[in-house]
Amino acid sequence: MSQAFNNTQPIYLQILQRLCRQVVRGEIKAGEKLLSVREMALQCGVNPNTVQRVYVELERLEIAETRRGLGSFITEDEARLKRLRKQLKNEQIENFIADMAETGFSPEEILAGVREKLPDNKGRRRD
Amino acid sequence: MSQAFNNTQPIYLQILQRLCRQVVRGEIKAGEKLLSVREMALQCGVNPNTVQRVYVELERLEIAETRRGLGSFITEDEARLKRLRKQLKNEQIENFIADMAETGFSPEEILAGVREKLPDNKGRRRD
DNA sequence: GTATGTGTATTAGTTAGATGGTACACTATG
DNA sequence: CATAGTGTACCATCTAACTAATACACATAC
């Protein structure tokens, strides 16, 4: 791994986001064990304390449960994971549309722009 | 103003972004004078040094020019502003699509989702 | 010239995020 | 019991972002 962490976003939030996305797209399944704090820290090139913060937050969100001495596990609650999927979808779309509107782009321009950049639009690409 | 500045993003970047968007959507026009460092600081409820940083950055981006003793002014270079518009549009759309893809949403789902949430879609709203 | 409103520079202090290191508590295994 | 792998809890330190206060340089108007 050892990705960049370029952003101005705190690293722990970036790791949190990455884990949530891995769960939503099924790369990590319900009930599955996460890497230990120390392993994940090694893999990310980050301090264990930073990963610890991620796992605490995941537990607060009820996306993972930690069992002392055993490790952290993604929740078995599939309904919770479905909610997470919907939540991420809504948030990402709504934030995007709000950003675009604030920058002055019309709904038509937004829709056209998205269609243009989408992977398999039917030959509408321009750039 | 005195907006929230909720994010984990540095305040000076948030102000920078807001100004860029105001320029792109025409609320601030080419050649127009910006608020002084001190005024803007007051309006934003922020330290003058923080605003100073924004103006320096705007100058580096060639979006504004500062004239010592006079103030900071949006560039007269309309071509530069057109480029800024295109840049913001591309960045926002590409980041959005990349985020959605990373979260596991298909192009169809992305397009449908956007259409659904857009202000004046023709009765396709659901939520 | 003086006064005012600009940008600019410097210094010091606070805070959150992140690091580094150590130690402790719990669980499973043998 | 001992051991190893877990999560958990501290503590000291570093850095960037932000604040606070002051001072200086330039431009304009009087």
Coordinates of C-alpha atoms (C1' of nucleotides) in Angstrom, one line a residue:
Chain A
M1 CA 0.0 0.0 0.0
S2 CA 2.0 3.0 1.3
Q3 CA -0.2 5.4 -0.7
A4 CA 0.5 9.0 -0.9
F5 CA -1.9 10.7 1.6
N6 CA -1.4 13.9 -0.4
N7 CA -4.4 15.8 0.8
T8 CA -4.9 18.3 3.5
Q9 CA -7.3 15.8 5.1
P10 CA -6.0 14.0 8.2
I11 CA -4.5 10.6 7.5
Y12 CA -6.8 8.8 9.9
L13 CA -9.9 10.1 8.0
Q14 CA -8.3 9.0 4.7
I15 CA -7.8 5.5 6.0
L16 CA -11.3 5.5 7.4
Q17 CA -12.7 6.5 4.1
R18 CA -10.7 3.9 2.2
L19 CA -11.9 1.1 4.6
C20 CA -15.5 2.2 4.2
R21 CA -15.2 2.1 0.5
Q22 CA -13.6 -1.3 0.5
V23 CA -16.5 -2.6 2.6
V24 CA -19.2 -1.0 0.4
R25 CA -17.7 -2.4 -2.8
G26 CA -17.5 -5.8 -1.2
E27 CA -13.7 -6.1 -1.1
I28 CA -14.0 -6.6 2.7
K29 CA -17.1 -8.6 3.7
A30 CA -19.4 -8.6 6.7
G31 CA -17.8 -10.3 9.7
E32 CA -14.3 -10.3 8.1
K33 CA -11.4 -9.5 10.4
L34 CA -9.4 -6.3 9.7
L35 CA -5.7 -6.2 9.9
S36 CA -4.4 -5.6 13.4
V37 CA -3.6 -2.1 14.4
R38 CA 0.1 -2.8 14.1
E39 CA -0.1 -4.6 10.7
M40 CA -2.3 -1.9 9.2
A41 CA 0.1 0.7 10.5
L42 CA 3.0 -1.1 8.8
Q43 CA 1.1 -1.5 5.6
C44 CA 0.1 2.1 5.5
G45 CA 3.5 3.4 6.6
V46 CA 1.8 5.1 9.5
N47 CA 2.0 5.1 13.3
P48 CA -0.1 2.5 15.2
N49 CA -1.8 5.2 17.2
T50 CA -3.2 6.7 13.9
V51 CA -4.7 3.4 13.0
Q52 CA -6.1 3.0 16.5
R53 CA -8.0 6.2 15.9
V54 CA -9.5 4.8 12.8
Y55 CA -10.7 1.6 14.5
V56 CA -12.2 3.5 17.3
E57 CA -14.1 5.6 14.8
L58 CA -15.3 2.6 12.9
E59 CA -16.7 1.2 16.1
R60 CA -18.4 4.4 16.9
L61 CA -20.0 4.2 13.4
E62 CA -21.1 0.6 14.2
I63 CA -19.3 -0.5 11.0
A64 CA -16.8 -2.6 12.9
E65 CA -16.6 -4.2 16.3
T66 CA -13.4 -4.7 18.2
R67 CA -12.9 -7.7 20.6
R68 CA -10.2 -7.1 23.0
G69 CA -7.3 -9.5 22.5
L70 CA -8.8 -10.8 19.2
G71 CA -8.9 -7.9 16.8
S72 CA -11.4 -5.7 14.9
F73 CA -14.1 -7.2 12.7
I74 CA -16.5 -5.7 10.2
T75 CA -20.0 -5.9 11.6
E76 CA -22.2 -8.9 10.8
D77 CA -25.1 -6.5 10.4
E78 CA -25.7 -6.5 6.7
A79 CA -28.5 -3.9 7.0
R80 CA -25.9 -1.5 8.5
L81 CA -23.7 -2.1 5.5
K82 CA -26.5 -1.4 3.1
R83 CA -27.2 1.8 5.0
L84 CA -23.6 2.7 4.6
R85 CA -23.7 2.2 0.9
K86 CA -26.8 4.4 0.5
Q87 CA -25.2 7.0 2.8
L88 CA -22.0 7.2 0.9
K89 CA -23.9 7.3 -2.4
N90 CA -26.1 10.2 -1.3
E91 CA -23.4 12.1 0.3
Q92 CA -21.0 11.9 -2.6
I93 CA -23.7 12.9 -5.1
E94 CA -25.2 15.6 -3.1
N95 CA -21.8 17.2 -2.3
F96 CA -20.9 17.1 -5.9
I97 CA -24.1 18.7 -7.1
A98 CA -23.8 21.4 -4.4
D99 CA -20.2 22.1 -5.3
M100 CA -21.1 22.4 -9.0
A101 CA -24.0 24.6 -8.3
E102 CA -22.0 26.8 -6.1
T103 CA -19.5 27.2 -8.9
G104 CA -22.3 28.3 -11.2
F105 CA -22.8 25.3 -13.4
S106 CA -26.4 24.7 -14.6
P107 CA -28.1 21.3 -14.1
E108 CA -27.8 20.7 -17.9
E109 CA -24.1 21.5 -17.8
I110 CA -23.5 19.2 -14.8
L111 CA -25.4 16.3 -16.4
A112 CA -23.6 16.7 -19.8
G113 CA -20.2 17.0 -18.1
V114 CA -20.8 13.8 -16.1
R115 CA -22.0 11.9 -19.1
E116 CA -18.9 13.0 -21.0
K117 CA -16.4 11.8 -18.5
L118 CA -18.1 8.6 -17.6
P119 CA -16.1 5.4 -18.5
D120 CA -18.5 3.9 -21.1
N121 CA -20.5 6.7 -22.4
K122 CA -21.5 5.9 -26.0
G123 CA -18.9 7.8 -27.8
R124 CA -19.7 11.2 -26.3
R125 CA -16.1 11.7 -25.0
R126 CA -14.5 14.9 -26.1
D127 CA -11.3 15.6 -24.0
Chain B
M1 CA -20.5 35.9 6.3
S2 CA -19.0 34.2 9.3
Q3 CA -19.7 30.8 7.9
A4 CA -19.0 27.6 9.6
F5 CA -15.6 26.3 8.4
N6 CA -16.7 22.9 9.6
N7 CA -14.3 20.8 7.5
T8 CA -10.9 19.4 8.3
Q9 CA -9.7 21.5 5.4
P10 CA -7.5 24.5 6.3
I11 CA -9.6 27.7 6.5
Y12 CA -7.4 29.5 4.0
L13 CA -8.1 26.9 1.4
Q14 CA -11.8 27.1 2.0
I15 CA -11.7 30.9 1.6
L16 CA -9.6 30.5 -1.5
Q17 CA -12.1 28.0 -2.9
R18 CA -15.0 30.3 -2.1
L19 CA -13.4 33.2 -3.9
C20 CA -12.6 31.2 -7.0
R21 CA -16.2 30.0 -7.2
Q22 CA -17.5 33.6 -6.8
V23 CA -15.3 34.6 -9.7
V24 CA -16.3 31.7 -11.9
R25 CA -20.0 32.2 -11.4
G26 CA -19.5 35.9 -12.1
E27 CA -20.3 37.3 -8.7
I28 CA -16.9 38.9 -8.7
K29 CA -15.8 40.3 -12.1
A30 CA -12.5 40.7 -13.9
G31 CA -10.6 43.7 -12.6
E32 CA -12.8 44.0 -9.5
K33 CA -11.2 44.9 -6.2
L34 CA -11.3 42.4 -3.4
L35 CA -12.0 43.3 0.2
S36 CA -8.8 44.4 2.0
V37 CA -7.0 41.8 4.0
R38 CA -8.4 43.3 7.2
E39 CA -12.0 43.7 6.0
M40 CA -12.1 40.2 4.6
A41 CA -10.7 38.9 7.9
L42 CA -13.4 40.7 9.9
Q43 CA -16.1 39.5 7.5
C44 CA -14.9 35.9 7.8
G45 CA -14.2 36.0 11.5
V46 CA -10.7 35.1 10.8
N47 CA -7.2 36.5 11.4
P48 CA -5.8 38.9 8.8
N49 CA -2.7 36.7 8.4
T50 CA -5.0 33.9 7.2
V51 CA -6.5 36.1 4.6
Q52 CA -3.1 37.3 3.6
R53 CA -2.2 33.7 2.8
V54 CA -5.3 33.4 0.5
Y55 CA -4.3 36.6 -1.4
V56 CA -0.7 35.4 -1.9
E57 CA -2.0 32.1 -3.2
L58 CA -4.5 33.9 -5.6
E59 CA -1.6 35.9 -6.9
R60 CA 0.5 32.8 -7.4
L61 CA -2.4 31.3 -9.4
E62 CA -2.5 34.5 -11.5
I63 CA -6.2 34.9 -10.6
A64 CA -5.6 38.1 -8.7
E65 CA -2.9 40.8 -8.6
T66 CA -2.1 42.8 -5.6
R67 CA -0.9 46.4 -5.8
R68 CA 0.9 47.5 -2.7
G69 CA -1.0 50.2 -0.9
L70 CA -4.0 49.8 -3.2
G71 CA -5.4 46.4 -2.6
S72 CA -5.9 43.1 -4.4
F73 CA -7.8 42.9 -7.7
I74 CA -9.1 40.0 -9.8
T75 CA -7.0 39.8 -13.0
E76 CA -8.2 41.5 -16.1
D77 CA -7.1 38.4 -18.1
E78 CA -10.5 37.0 -19.1
A79 CA -8.8 34.1 -20.8
R80 CA -7.3 33.1 -17.4
L81 CA -10.7 33.2 -15.8
K82 CA -12.1 31.0 -18.6
R83 CA -9.3 28.5 -17.9
L84 CA -10.2 28.6 -14.3
R85 CA -13.8 27.8 -15.1
K86 CA -12.8 24.8 -17.2
Q87 CA -10.3 23.7 -14.6
L88 CA -12.8 23.7 -11.7
K89 CA -15.4 22.0 -13.9
N90 CA -13.0 19.2 -14.9
E91 CA -11.5 18.7 -11.4
Q92 CA -14.9 18.5 -9.7
I93 CA -16.4 16.1 -12.2
E94 CA -13.3 13.9 -12.4
N95 CA -12.9 13.7 -8.6
F96 CA -16.6 12.9 -8.2
I97 CA -16.5 10.1 -10.8
A98 CA -13.3 8.7 -9.3
D99 CA -14.7 8.7 -5.8
M100 CA -17.9 7.0 -7.0
A101 CA -16.0 4.4 -8.9
E102 CA -13.8 3.7 -5.9
T103 CA -16.9 3.1 -3.8
G104 CA -18.1 0.6 -6.3
F105 CA -20.8 2.4 -8.2
S106 CA -21.3 1.5 -11.8
P107 CA -21.4 4.2 -14.5
E108 CA -25.2 3.6 -14.9
E109 CA -25.8 4.0 -11.2
I110 CA -23.7 7.2 -11.1
L111 CA -25.6 8.7 -14.0
A112 CA -29.0 7.7 -12.6
G113 CA -28.1 9.0 -9.2
V114 CA -27.0 12.4 -10.5
R115 CA -30.1 12.7 -12.6
E116 CA -32.2 11.9 -9.7
K117 CA -30.8 14.6 -7.4
L118 CA -30.5 17.3 -10.0
P119 CA -32.7 20.4 -9.3
D120 CA -35.0 20.3 -12.3
N121 CA -35.0 16.7 -13.5
K122 CA -38.3 16.0 -15.1
G123 CA -40.1 14.3 -12.2
R124 CA -37.5 11.7 -11.6
R125 CA -37.0 12.6 -8.0
R126 CA -37.4 9.8 -5.5
D127 CA -36.1 10.7 -2.0
Chain C
dG1 C1' 3.6 67.5 5.0
dT2 C1' -0.3 64.4 7.7
dA3 C1' -3.7 60.9 7.9
dT4 C1' -5.8 56.9 6.3
dG5 C1' -6.1 52.6 4.0
dT6 C1' -3.6 49.4 1.7
dG7 C1' -0.2 45.1 1.5
dT8 C1' 3.8 43.0 4.0
dA9 C1' 6.8 41.2 7.5
dT10 C1' 8.0 39.4 12.0
dT11 C1' 7.5 37.3 16.4
dA12 C1' 5.3 34.5 19.8
dG13 C1' 1.8 31.3 21.2
dT14 C1' -2.1 27.8 20.7
dT15 C1' -4.1 23.7 18.8
dA16 C1' -4.9 19.3 16.2
dG17 C1' -2.8 15.7 13.8
dA18 C1' 0.8 12.6 13.7
dT19 C1' 4.9 10.3 15.5
dG20 C1' 7.8 7.4 18.7
dG21 C1' 8.1 4.7 22.5
dT22 C1' 6.6 2.2 26.4
dA23 C1' 3.6 -0.3 29.2
dC24 C1' -0.6 -2.8 30.3
dA25 C1' -4.9 -5.9 29.7
dC26 C1' -7.2 -9.5 27.4
dT27 C1' -7.5 -13.9 24.5
dA28 C1' -6.0 -18.1 22.5
dT29 C1' -2.6 -21.6 22.2
dG30 C1' 0.4 -24.8 23.9
Chain D
dC1 C1' 1.9 -21.8 33.7
dA2 C1' 4.4 -19.1 29.6
dT3 C1' 4.0 -17.1 25.1
dA4 C1' 2.4 -14.5 21.3
dG5 C1' -0.9 -11.6 19.2
dT6 C1' -4.4 -8.7 20.1
dG7 C1' -6.5 -3.9 21.7
dT8 C1' -5.7 0.0 24.9
dA9 C1' -3.5 3.8 27.4
dC10 C1' -0.1 7.0 28.3
dC11 C1' 3.5 10.5 27.5
dA12 C1' 6.7 13.4 25.1
dT13 C1' 7.7 15.5 20.9
dC14 C1' 7.1 17.5 16.2
dT15 C1' 4.7 20.2 12.6
dA16 C1' 1.3 22.9 10.1
dA17 C1' -2.5 25.8 10.6
dC18 C1' -4.2 29.5 13.0
dT19 C1' -4.2 33.3 16.2
dA20 C1' -2.5 37.7 18.2
dA21 C1' 0.0 41.8 18.2
dT22 C1' 3.1 44.9 16.4
dA23 C1' 5.6 47.3 13.0
dC24 C1' 6.8 48.8 8.5
dA25 C1' 6.2 50.3 3.4
dC26 C1' 3.5 52.2 -0.2
dA27 C1' -0.5 54.9 -2.4
dT28 C1' -4.0 58.3 -2.2
dA29 C1' -6.5 62.3 -0.4
dC30 C1' -6.4 66.2 2.3

